[in-house]
Amino acid sequence: MKKDLSSTLRMGRYLLLICCISVFSARSAPAQSFDLLLKGGHVIDPANGIDARMDVAIDDGKIALVTEDIPASEAEQLVDAAGFYITPGLIDLHSHHYYGTQPHSDYSNGFWALPPDGFTFRAGVTTAVDGGGAGWRDFRHFKEQVIDRSDTRILAFLNLLGRGMKNRDVLSQNMNDMDPKMTALVARQYDEIVGIKIAHYRGDTWEPFHRAVQAGEEAGIPVMVDFSGAESPLSLEGLLLDVLRPGDIYTHIYSMVDGSVIDESGTLREGMLQAQQQGTILDVGHGAGSFHYPVAVPATEQGLWPNTISTDLHASSMNGGAKDMANTMSKMLNLGMSLQEVIEASTWTPAQVIQREELGHLSEGAVADVAVFNLLEGDFGYLDVRENLMPGRHKLQAELTIRAGEVVWDLNGMAGNLWREDLSVVD
């Protein structure tokens, strides 16, 4: 009887101990905590089919949760995003960032390219794809000088020319420096290389373009073609329908070159819509000389809209009609694309084009590259590259940019702490 009583008492004390531990654990366990919470904004995330008011929680540099109502108490830092649009961080598919001070080097370690962080984040861009500044001979230098030193994620199209875009008007005609084998070999060595670029060739043979496609096939990546300035017998129809593969990219879609997407009467050339339907990617690539309303307006009126929106940002375009990614997107918005289409052409579509589908969306677990935009309504003006003015009623303004969970651009202090004269804040 005593043995039974003793066992019972021991069991009682054991159960009491377990109960106390459970109560203590329940009281001491902190509520789920996120590093940053964007609350009350309108999320547009085309990859996940989201176009609604949602909260976005970020933790440890990644998207933690996207849902309708996340308690503010669960976040260490709160951003009131009510009235704003939350999107994935933008991907500028065509820009130039192999900057340097080497004379006569243009976009390849030269003065025409731009240091990325000063021009990307302020427009909502978290990933910029360099448009062929480096070739296989100097890509390592580009990586060490720019890519590895930038907070912006820099990817690249590798130029078919071994020396890249140095002295483009002369060296871009040098077929002896167009080596598809070496280009493909170097492209396979670096994760940052997502495509092959050929630009500004003015000759009368398709051979350089075939070499670019060969390099793309051997490396398993797309080819981007800049046909602007190609004053030659080569036809745009031939390029799009006979040379490029589905998934390859024609940039400067609205440039006014001989053989542009419209003919002399303003009619869309035969084969343009067919090429797009067959999988050719048509990219804006605004630049300093490649976006003309006399081409863009009739082309869009006849149904030729871009798959992707990009700036062709460089020293000559940043203060002209292009300005930045947000301005270029606003221009397409005012031409008639919907906001959802503009966002998709600047996020999820380019991510797919360059085969980097871990980017361009707000899926849980994805890197927290996020942009917050204000969609302004008023009287705005948009210039093309010939200073033709088109009035517009809508303007996208990047309010907040987050790169890998860190705020890198905050136009009006959305993520800041309110300062008062009677408070002393020490960070």
GROMACS .gro file of C-alpha atoms in nm:
model
  427
    1MET     CA    1   0.000   0.000   0.000
    2LYS     CA    2   0.287   0.239   0.088
    3LYS     CA    3   0.460   0.147  -0.237
    4ASP     CA    4   0.146   0.231  -0.436
    5LEU     CA    5   0.107   0.563  -0.251
    6SER     CA    6   0.470   0.654  -0.310
    7SER     CA    7   0.438   0.580  -0.681
    8THR     CA    8   0.125   0.788  -0.699
    9LEU     CA    9   0.297   1.084  -0.531
   10ARG     CA   10   0.596   1.061  -0.762
   11MET     CA   11   0.364   1.052  -1.064
   12GLY     CA   12   0.176   1.355  -0.932
   13ARG     CA   13   0.496   1.555  -0.884
   14TYR     CA   14   0.607   1.457  -1.237
   15LEU     CA   15   0.279   1.571  -1.391
   16LEU     CA   16   0.293   1.898  -1.193
   17LEU     CA   17   0.647   1.961  -1.321
   18ILE     CA   18   0.543   1.898  -1.681
   19CYS     CA   19   0.246   2.133  -1.638
   20CYS     CA   20   0.467   2.409  -1.495
   21ILE     CA   21   0.719   2.373  -1.778
   22SER     CA   22   0.438   2.394  -2.036
   23VAL     CA   23   0.290   2.706  -1.878
   24PHE     CA   24   0.631   2.872  -1.852
   25SER     CA   25   0.713   2.789  -2.213
   26ALA     CA   26   0.381   2.925  -2.336
   27ARG     CA   27   0.433   3.249  -2.144
   28SER     CA   28   0.798   3.298  -2.240
   29ALA     CA   29   0.785   3.194  -2.608
   30PRO     CA   30   0.785   3.511  -2.822
   31ALA     CA   31   0.524   3.567  -3.087
   32GLN     CA   32   0.637   3.511  -3.445
   33SER     CA   33   0.855   3.808  -3.542
   34PHE     CA   34   0.941   3.933  -3.889
   35ASP     CA   35   1.221   4.175  -3.966
   36LEU     CA   36   1.001   4.399  -4.183
   37LEU     CA   37   0.633   4.419  -4.263
   38LEU     CA   38   0.485   4.610  -4.557
   39LYS     CA   39   0.125   4.655  -4.452
   40GLY     CA   40  -0.184   4.755  -4.642
   41GLY     CA   41  -0.036   4.791  -4.990
   42HIS     CA   42  -0.175   4.665  -5.321
   43VAL     CA   43   0.045   4.375  -5.429
   44ILE     CA   44   0.098   4.308  -5.799
   45ASP     CA   45   0.289   3.982  -5.837
   46PRO     CA   46   0.219   3.842  -6.186
   47ALA     CA   47   0.414   3.521  -6.129
   48ASN     CA   48   0.176   3.422  -5.850
   49GLY     CA   49  -0.139   3.576  -5.997
   50ILE     CA   50  -0.171   3.828  -5.713
   51ASP     CA   51  -0.337   4.163  -5.780
   52ALA     CA   52  -0.495   4.263  -5.450
   53ARG     CA   53  -0.444   4.433  -5.116
   54MET     CA   54  -0.197   4.220  -4.926
   55ASP     CA   55   0.062   4.243  -4.651
   56VAL     CA   56   0.420   4.134  -4.723
   57ALA     CA   57   0.643   4.010  -4.441
   58ILE     CA   58   1.020   3.985  -4.481
   59ASP     CA   59   1.255   3.790  -4.258
   60ASP     CA   60   1.624   3.705  -4.288
   61GLY     CA   61   1.645   3.859  -4.635
   62LYS     CA   62   1.363   3.651  -4.779
   63ILE     CA   63   0.989   3.680  -4.839
   64ALA     CA   64   0.836   3.515  -4.532
   65LEU     CA   65   0.464   3.560  -4.587
   66VAL     CA   66   0.222   3.728  -4.829
   67THR     CA   67  -0.135   3.731  -4.706
   68GLU     CA   68  -0.430   3.958  -4.638
   69ASP     CA   69  -0.372   4.057  -4.277
   70ILE     CA   70  -0.053   4.014  -4.078
   71PRO     CA   71  -0.066   4.171  -3.730
   72ALA     CA   72   0.165   4.470  -3.698
   73SER     CA   73   0.278   4.336  -3.361
   74GLU     CA   74   0.456   4.050  -3.536
   75ALA     CA   75   0.710   4.277  -3.707
   76GLU     CA   76   1.017   4.451  -3.573
   77GLN     CA   77   0.984   4.721  -3.839
   78LEU     CA   78   0.655   4.835  -3.988
   79VAL     CA   79   0.600   5.020  -4.315
   80ASP     CA   80   0.256   5.161  -4.385
   81ALA     CA   81   0.212   5.087  -4.756
   82ALA     CA   82  -0.158   5.178  -4.776
   83GLY     CA   83  -0.227   5.358  -5.102
   84PHE     CA   84   0.088   5.225  -5.268
   85TYR     CA   85   0.169   4.936  -5.502
   86ILE     CA   86   0.404   4.660  -5.387
   87THR     CA   87   0.583   4.471  -5.665
   88PRO     CA   88   0.879   4.240  -5.704
   89GLY     CA   89   1.206   4.427  -5.747
   90LEU     CA   90   1.236   4.536  -6.110
   91ILE     CA   91   1.465   4.367  -6.361
   92ASP     CA   92   1.612   4.608  -6.617
   93LEU     CA   93   1.688   4.371  -6.903
   94HIS     CA   94   1.911   4.612  -7.096
   95SER     CA   95   2.143   4.862  -6.929
   96HIS     CA   96   2.513   4.947  -6.932
   97HIS     CA   97   2.724   4.929  -6.617
   98TYR     CA   98   3.076   4.827  -6.717
   99TYR     CA   99   3.198   5.173  -6.621
  100GLY     CA  100   3.557   5.288  -6.612
  101THR     CA  101   3.796   5.560  -6.725
  102GLN     CA  102   3.971   5.396  -7.019
  103PRO     CA  103   3.967   5.630  -7.322
  104HIS     CA  104   3.778   5.525  -7.636
  105SER     CA  105   3.615   5.235  -7.453
  106ASP     CA  106   3.251   5.344  -7.469
  107TYR     CA  107   3.047   5.087  -7.270
  108SER     CA  108   3.341   4.857  -7.198
  109ASN     CA  109   3.538   5.000  -6.903
  110GLY     CA  110   3.462   5.344  -7.044
  111PHE     CA  111   3.290   5.672  -6.969
  112TRP     CA  112   2.953   5.589  -7.127
  113ALA     CA  113   2.857   5.321  -6.874
  114LEU     CA  114   2.722   5.398  -6.528
  115PRO     CA  115   2.798   5.269  -6.175
  116PRO     CA  116   2.477   5.078  -6.105
  117ASP     CA  117   2.384   5.155  -5.744
  118GLY     CA  118   2.347   5.526  -5.815
  119PHE     CA  119   2.086   5.467  -6.086
  120THR     CA  120   1.899   5.144  -6.012
  121PHE     CA  121   1.751   5.151  -5.662
  122ARG     CA  122   1.595   5.496  -5.700
  123ALA     CA  123   1.380   5.353  -5.981
  124GLY     CA  124   1.280   5.029  -5.807
  125VAL     CA  125   1.540   4.819  -5.990
  126THR     CA  126   1.712   4.545  -5.792
  127THR     CA  127   1.855   4.350  -6.088
  128ALA     CA  128   2.023   4.508  -6.390
  129VAL     CA  129   2.141   4.312  -6.693
  130ASP     CA  130   2.438   4.467  -6.867
  131GLY     CA  131   2.384   4.479  -7.241
  132GLY     CA  132   2.711   4.341  -7.373
  133GLY     CA  133   2.969   4.582  -7.239
  134ALA     CA  134   3.215   4.299  -7.182
  135GLY     CA  135   3.329   4.023  -7.414
  136TRP     CA  136   3.508   3.703  -7.327
  137ARG     CA  137   3.845   3.881  -7.312
  138ASP     CA  138   3.747   4.121  -7.033
  139PHE     CA  139   3.446   3.977  -6.852
  140ARG     CA  140   3.659   3.882  -6.552
  141HIS     CA  141   3.765   4.246  -6.515
  142PHE     CA  142   3.401   4.357  -6.540
  143LYS     CA  143   3.309   4.111  -6.266
  144GLU     CA  144   3.587   4.224  -6.034
  145GLN     CA  145   3.545   4.596  -6.097
  146VAL     CA  146   3.166   4.623  -6.102
  147ILE     CA  147   2.963   4.309  -6.036
  148ASP     CA  148   3.141   4.206  -5.716
  149ARG     CA  149   3.139   4.564  -5.582
  150SER     CA  150   2.771   4.645  -5.642
  151ASP     CA  151   2.473   4.601  -5.413
  152THR     CA  152   2.253   4.586  -5.722
  153ARG     CA  153   2.243   4.234  -5.861
  154ILE     CA  154   2.432   4.265  -6.190
  155LEU     CA  155   2.385   4.002  -6.458
  156ALA     CA  156   2.516   4.029  -6.812
  157PHE     CA  157   2.483   3.954  -7.179
  158LEU     CA  158   2.831   3.860  -7.298
  159ASN     CA  159   2.927   4.037  -7.619
  160LEU     CA  160   3.016   3.820  -7.917
  161LEU     CA  161   3.308   4.057  -7.970
  162GLY     CA  162   3.594   3.950  -7.748
  163ARG     CA  163   3.665   4.312  -7.656
  164GLY     CA  164   3.301   4.397  -7.594
  165MET     CA  165   3.163   4.741  -7.672
  166LYS     CA  166   3.489   4.934  -7.705
  167ASN     CA  167   3.488   5.198  -7.979
  168ARG     CA  168   3.165   5.046  -8.105
  169ASP     CA  169   3.150   5.217  -8.445
  170VAL     CA  170   3.481   5.060  -8.551
  171LEU     CA  171   3.541   4.742  -8.355
  172SER     CA  172   3.181   4.618  -8.387
  173GLN     CA  173   3.254   4.541  -8.754
  174ASN     CA  174   3.555   4.319  -8.673
  175MET     CA  175   3.444   3.966  -8.753
  176ASN     CA  176   3.792   3.838  -8.661
  177ASP     CA  177   3.706   3.911  -8.295
  178MET     CA  178   3.371   3.727  -8.308
  179ASP     CA  179   3.457   3.385  -8.167
  180PRO     CA  180   3.148   3.180  -8.076
  181LYS     CA  181   3.353   2.901  -7.915
  182MET     CA  182   3.539   3.127  -7.672
  183THR     CA  183   3.223   3.328  -7.608
  184ALA     CA  184   3.027   3.016  -7.514
  185LEU     CA  185   3.318   2.883  -7.305
  186VAL     CA  186   3.337   3.197  -7.091
  187ALA     CA  187   2.957   3.220  -7.069
  188ARG     CA  188   2.947   2.874  -6.914
  189GLN     CA  189   3.209   2.972  -6.655
  190TYR     CA  190   3.014   3.253  -6.488
  191ASP     CA  191   2.667   3.234  -6.333
  192GLU     CA  192   2.626   3.609  -6.392
  193ILE     CA  193   2.623   3.562  -6.770
  194VAL     CA  194   2.265   3.508  -6.884
  195GLY     CA  195   2.284   3.573  -7.259
  196ILE     CA  196   2.489   3.661  -7.568
  197LYS     CA  197   2.484   4.009  -7.726
  198ILE     CA  198   2.552   4.127  -8.078
  199ALA     CA  199   2.517   4.496  -8.158
  200HIS     CA  200   2.580   4.768  -8.418
  201TYR     CA  201   2.702   4.541  -8.697
  202ARG     CA  202   2.660   4.719  -9.032
  203GLY     CA  203   2.780   4.457  -9.277
  204ASP     CA  204   2.583   4.272  -9.542
  205THR     CA  205   2.620   3.916  -9.416
  206TRP     CA  206   2.426   3.721  -9.156
  207GLU     CA  207   2.743   3.541  -9.046
  208PRO     CA  208   2.795   3.742  -8.721
  209PHE     CA  209   2.436   3.675  -8.616
  210HIS     CA  210   2.471   3.305  -8.687
  211ARG     CA  211   2.785   3.305  -8.471
  212ALA     CA  212   2.595   3.471  -8.189
  213VAL     CA  213   2.321   3.207  -8.212
  214GLN     CA  214   2.589   2.935  -8.216
  215ALA     CA  215   2.736   3.075  -7.896
  216GLY     CA  216   2.391   3.091  -7.741
  217GLU     CA  217   2.317   2.733  -7.834
  218GLU     CA  218   2.646   2.604  -7.695
  219ALA     CA  219   2.599   2.795  -7.369
  220GLY     CA  220   2.226   2.725  -7.341
  221ILE     CA  221   2.129   3.092  -7.312
  222PRO     CA  222   1.939   3.346  -7.525
  223VAL     CA  223   2.081   3.597  -7.772
  224MET     CA  224   2.002   3.969  -7.763
  225VAL     CA  225   2.033   4.162  -8.091
  226ASP     CA  226   2.074   4.538  -8.124
  227PHE     CA  227   1.994   4.604  -8.490
  228SER     CA  228   1.992   4.983  -8.454
  229GLY     CA  229   2.231   5.161  -8.685
  230ALA     CA  230   2.242   4.859  -8.913
  231GLU     CA  231   2.236   5.055  -9.238
  232SER     CA  232   2.271   4.749  -9.459
  233PRO     CA  233   2.075   4.526  -9.694
  234LEU     CA  234   1.994   4.296  -9.403
  235SER     CA  235   1.622   4.290  -9.326
  236LEU     CA  236   1.452   4.289  -8.989
  237GLU     CA  237   1.212   4.023  -9.117
  238GLY     CA  238   1.507   3.799  -9.201
  239LEU     CA  239   1.655   3.846  -8.856
  240LEU     CA  240   1.336   3.775  -8.666
  241LEU     CA  241   1.197   3.493  -8.878
  242ASP     CA  242   1.504   3.316  -9.013
  243VAL     CA  243   1.796   3.377  -8.775
  244LEU     CA  244   1.675   3.414  -8.417
  245ARG     CA  245   1.534   3.126  -8.215
  246PRO     CA  246   1.228   3.132  -7.988
  247GLY     CA  247   1.343   3.298  -7.667
  248ASP     CA  248   1.600   3.520  -7.836
  249ILE     CA  249   1.558   3.894  -7.790
  250TYR     CA  250   1.523   4.183  -8.032
  251THR     CA  251   1.589   4.502  -7.837
  252HIS     CA  252   1.507   4.862  -7.947
  253ILE     CA  253   1.169   4.751  -8.079
  254TYR     CA  254   1.057   5.111  -8.142
  255SER     CA  255   1.378   5.243  -8.298
  256MET     CA  256   1.361   5.438  -8.622
  257VAL     CA  257   1.615   5.254  -8.836
  258ASP     CA  258   1.597   5.142  -9.196
  259GLY     CA  259   1.377   4.838  -9.183
  260SER     CA  260   1.213   4.916  -8.848
  261VAL     CA  261   0.896   4.741  -8.733
  262ILE     CA  262   0.682   4.977  -8.944
  263ASP     CA  263   0.722   5.073  -9.309
  264GLU     CA  264   0.727   5.420  -9.465
  265SER     CA  265   0.346   5.440  -9.459
  266GLY     CA  266   0.327   5.361  -9.087
  267THR     CA  267   0.202   5.007  -9.143
  268LEU     CA  268   0.337   4.725  -8.933
  269ARG     CA  269   0.577   4.517  -9.139
  270GLU     CA  270   0.477   4.167  -9.231
  271GLY     CA  271   0.620   3.912  -8.994
  272MET     CA  272   0.649   4.130  -8.683
  273LEU     CA  273   0.350   3.986  -8.499
  274GLN     CA  274   0.432   3.642  -8.636
  275ALA     CA  275   0.782   3.658  -8.489
  276GLN     CA  276   0.645   3.752  -8.149
  277GLN     CA  277   0.386   3.475  -8.165
  278GLN     CA  278   0.663   3.228  -8.249
  279GLY     CA  279   0.851   3.324  -7.934
  280THR     CA  280   1.086   3.609  -8.024
  281ILE     CA  281   1.111   3.844  -7.726
  282LEU     CA  282   1.054   4.208  -7.819
  283ASP     CA  283   1.224   4.446  -7.578
  284VAL     CA  284   1.186   4.824  -7.542
  285GLY     CA  285   1.554   4.912  -7.487
  286HIS     CA  286   1.476   5.285  -7.482
  287GLY     CA  287   1.827   5.431  -7.489
  288ALA     CA  288   1.933   5.768  -7.627
  289GLY     CA  289   1.839   5.695  -7.988
  290SER     CA  290   1.603   5.398  -7.995
  291PHE     CA  291   1.256   5.506  -7.888
  292HIS     CA  292   1.055   5.713  -8.135
  293TYR     CA  293   0.688   5.799  -8.108
  294PRO     CA  294   0.650   5.791  -8.490
  295VAL     CA  295   0.729   5.419  -8.456
  296ALA     CA  296   0.591   5.336  -8.111
  297VAL     CA  297   0.246   5.489  -8.158
  298PRO     CA  298   0.148   5.322  -8.489
  299ALA     CA  299   0.316   4.996  -8.384
  300THR     CA  300   0.122   4.970  -8.057
  301GLU     CA  301  -0.200   5.080  -8.226
  302GLN     CA  302  -0.154   4.780  -8.455
  303GLY     CA  303  -0.094   4.544  -8.165
  304LEU     CA  304   0.285   4.527  -8.137
  305TRP     CA  305   0.348   4.559  -7.765
  306PRO     CA  306   0.677   4.470  -7.594
  307ASN     CA  307   0.732   4.150  -7.402
  308THR     CA  308   0.986   4.325  -7.180
  309ILE     CA  309   1.054   4.684  -7.076
  310SER     CA  310   1.412   4.806  -7.036
  311THR     CA  311   1.601   5.135  -7.037
  312ASP     CA  312   1.928   5.085  -7.225
  313LEU     CA  313   2.054   5.309  -6.948
  314HIS     CA  314   2.389   5.482  -7.002
  315ALA     CA  315   2.548   5.825  -6.976
  316SER     CA  316   2.367   5.955  -7.284
  317SER     CA  317   2.020   5.823  -7.201
  318MET     CA  318   1.991   5.888  -6.826
  319ASN     CA  319   1.903   6.256  -6.870
  320GLY     CA  320   1.709   6.222  -7.196
  321GLY     CA  321   1.379   6.061  -7.280
  322ALA     CA  322   1.456   5.735  -7.098
  323LYS     CA  323   1.572   5.876  -6.760
  324ASP     CA  324   1.524   5.554  -6.565
  325MET     CA  325   1.318   5.237  -6.542
  326ALA     CA  326   1.022   5.398  -6.363
  327ASN     CA  327   0.997   5.668  -6.629
  328THR     CA  328   1.021   5.417  -6.914
  329MET     CA  329   0.749   5.206  -6.753
  330SER     CA  330   0.534   5.517  -6.710
  331LYS     CA  331   0.574   5.591  -7.079
  332MET     CA  332   0.443   5.247  -7.172
  333LEU     CA  333   0.160   5.286  -6.921
  334ASN     CA  334   0.053   5.608  -7.092
  335LEU     CA  335   0.079   5.446  -7.434
  336GLY     CA  336  -0.189   5.199  -7.328
  337MET     CA  337  -0.039   4.906  -7.140
  338SER     CA  338  -0.220   4.822  -6.818
  339LEU     CA  339  -0.037   4.860  -6.487
  340GLN     CA  340  -0.038   4.483  -6.445
  341GLU     CA  341   0.115   4.435  -6.794
  342VAL     CA  342   0.381   4.697  -6.724
  343ILE     CA  343   0.480   4.529  -6.397
  344GLU     CA  344   0.490   4.184  -6.556
  345ALA     CA  345   0.709   4.311  -6.843
  346SER     CA  346   0.950   4.452  -6.584
  347THR     CA  347   0.964   4.160  -6.339
  348TRP     CA  348   0.845   3.807  -6.410
  349THR     CA  349   0.880   3.806  -6.791
  350PRO     CA  350   1.245   3.920  -6.797
  351ALA     CA  351   1.322   3.670  -6.520
  352GLN     CA  352   1.190   3.393  -6.743
  353VAL     CA  353   1.369   3.528  -7.051
  354ILE     CA  354   1.710   3.511  -6.881
  355GLN     CA  355   1.626   3.177  -6.717
  356ARG     CA  356   1.648   3.316  -6.365
  357GLU     CA  357   1.306   3.217  -6.236
  358GLU     CA  358   1.415   3.254  -5.874
  359LEU     CA  359   1.379   3.629  -5.942
  360GLY     CA  360   1.090   3.856  -6.035
  361HIS     CA  361   0.829   3.737  -5.784
  362LEU     CA  362   0.724   3.752  -5.419
  363SER     CA  363   0.692   3.381  -5.347
  364GLU     CA  364   0.751   3.275  -4.990
  365GLY     CA  365   1.116   3.183  -4.955
  366ALA     CA  366   1.229   3.398  -5.248
  367VAL     CA  367   1.495   3.661  -5.200
  368ALA     CA  368   1.328   3.977  -5.069
  369ASP     CA  369   1.379   4.208  -5.366
  370VAL     CA  370   1.080   4.440  -5.345
  371ALA     CA  371   0.971   4.776  -5.485
  372VAL     CA  372   0.696   5.006  -5.356
  373PHE     CA  373   0.549   5.251  -5.606
  374ASN     CA  374   0.322   5.550  -5.591
  375LEU     CA  375   0.100   5.580  -5.899
  376LEU     CA  376   0.059   5.952  -5.944
  377GLU     CA  377  -0.219   6.111  -6.147
  378GLY     CA  378  -0.175   6.456  -6.296
  379ASP     CA  379  -0.026   6.633  -6.595
  380PHE     CA  380   0.305   6.482  -6.696
  381GLY     CA  381   0.517   6.491  -7.009
  382TYR     CA  382   0.717   6.214  -7.174
  383LEU     CA  383   0.985   6.269  -7.437
  384ASP     CA  384   1.109   6.031  -7.700
  385VAL     CA  385   1.471   6.041  -7.817
  386ARG     CA  386   1.398   6.322  -8.066
  387GLU     CA  387   1.238   6.538  -7.795
  388ASN     CA  388   0.887   6.474  -7.924
  389LEU     CA  389   0.656   6.533  -7.628
  390MET     CA  390   0.359   6.317  -7.535
  391PRO     CA  391   0.141   6.429  -7.243
  392GLY     CA  392   0.043   6.164  -6.991
  393ARG     CA  393  -0.187   6.134  -6.691
  394HIS     CA  394   0.000   5.863  -6.501
  395LYS     CA  395   0.346   5.844  -6.347
  396LEU     CA  396   0.509   5.565  -6.147
  397GLN     CA  397   0.733   5.690  -5.867
  398ALA     CA  398   0.954   5.452  -5.670
  399GLU     CA  399   0.898   5.522  -5.301
  400LEU     CA  400   1.085   5.230  -5.146
  401THR     CA  401   1.327   4.969  -5.277
  402ILE     CA  402   1.434   4.664  -5.079
  403ARG     CA  403   1.726   4.448  -5.189
  404ALA     CA  404   1.766   4.110  -5.014
  405GLY     CA  405   1.563   4.237  -4.719
  406GLU     CA  406   1.753   4.565  -4.675
  407VAL     CA  407   1.603   4.907  -4.750
  408VAL     CA  408   1.828   5.061  -5.017
  409TRP     CA  409   1.604   5.348  -5.136
  410ASP     CA  410   1.349   5.539  -4.932
  411LEU     CA  411   1.227   5.851  -5.112
  412ASN     CA  412   1.005   5.992  -4.838
  413GLY     CA  413   1.117   5.802  -4.530
  414MET     CA  414   0.847   5.534  -4.533
  415ALA     CA  415   1.070   5.296  -4.340
  416GLY     CA  416   1.219   5.560  -4.112
  417ASN     CA  417   1.154   5.644  -3.748
  418LEU     CA  418   0.967   5.968  -3.683
  419TRP     CA  419   1.203   6.227  -3.533
  420ARG     CA  420   1.075   6.466  -3.268
  421GLU     CA  421   1.268   6.743  -3.102
  422ASP     CA  422   1.188   6.609  -2.757
  423LEU     CA  423   1.329   6.262  -2.840
  424SER     CA  424   1.689   6.162  -2.846
  425VAL     CA  425   1.742   5.863  -3.072
  426VAL     CA  426   2.073   5.683  -3.066
  427ASP     CA  427   2.124   5.414  -3.325
   0.00000   0.00000   0.00000
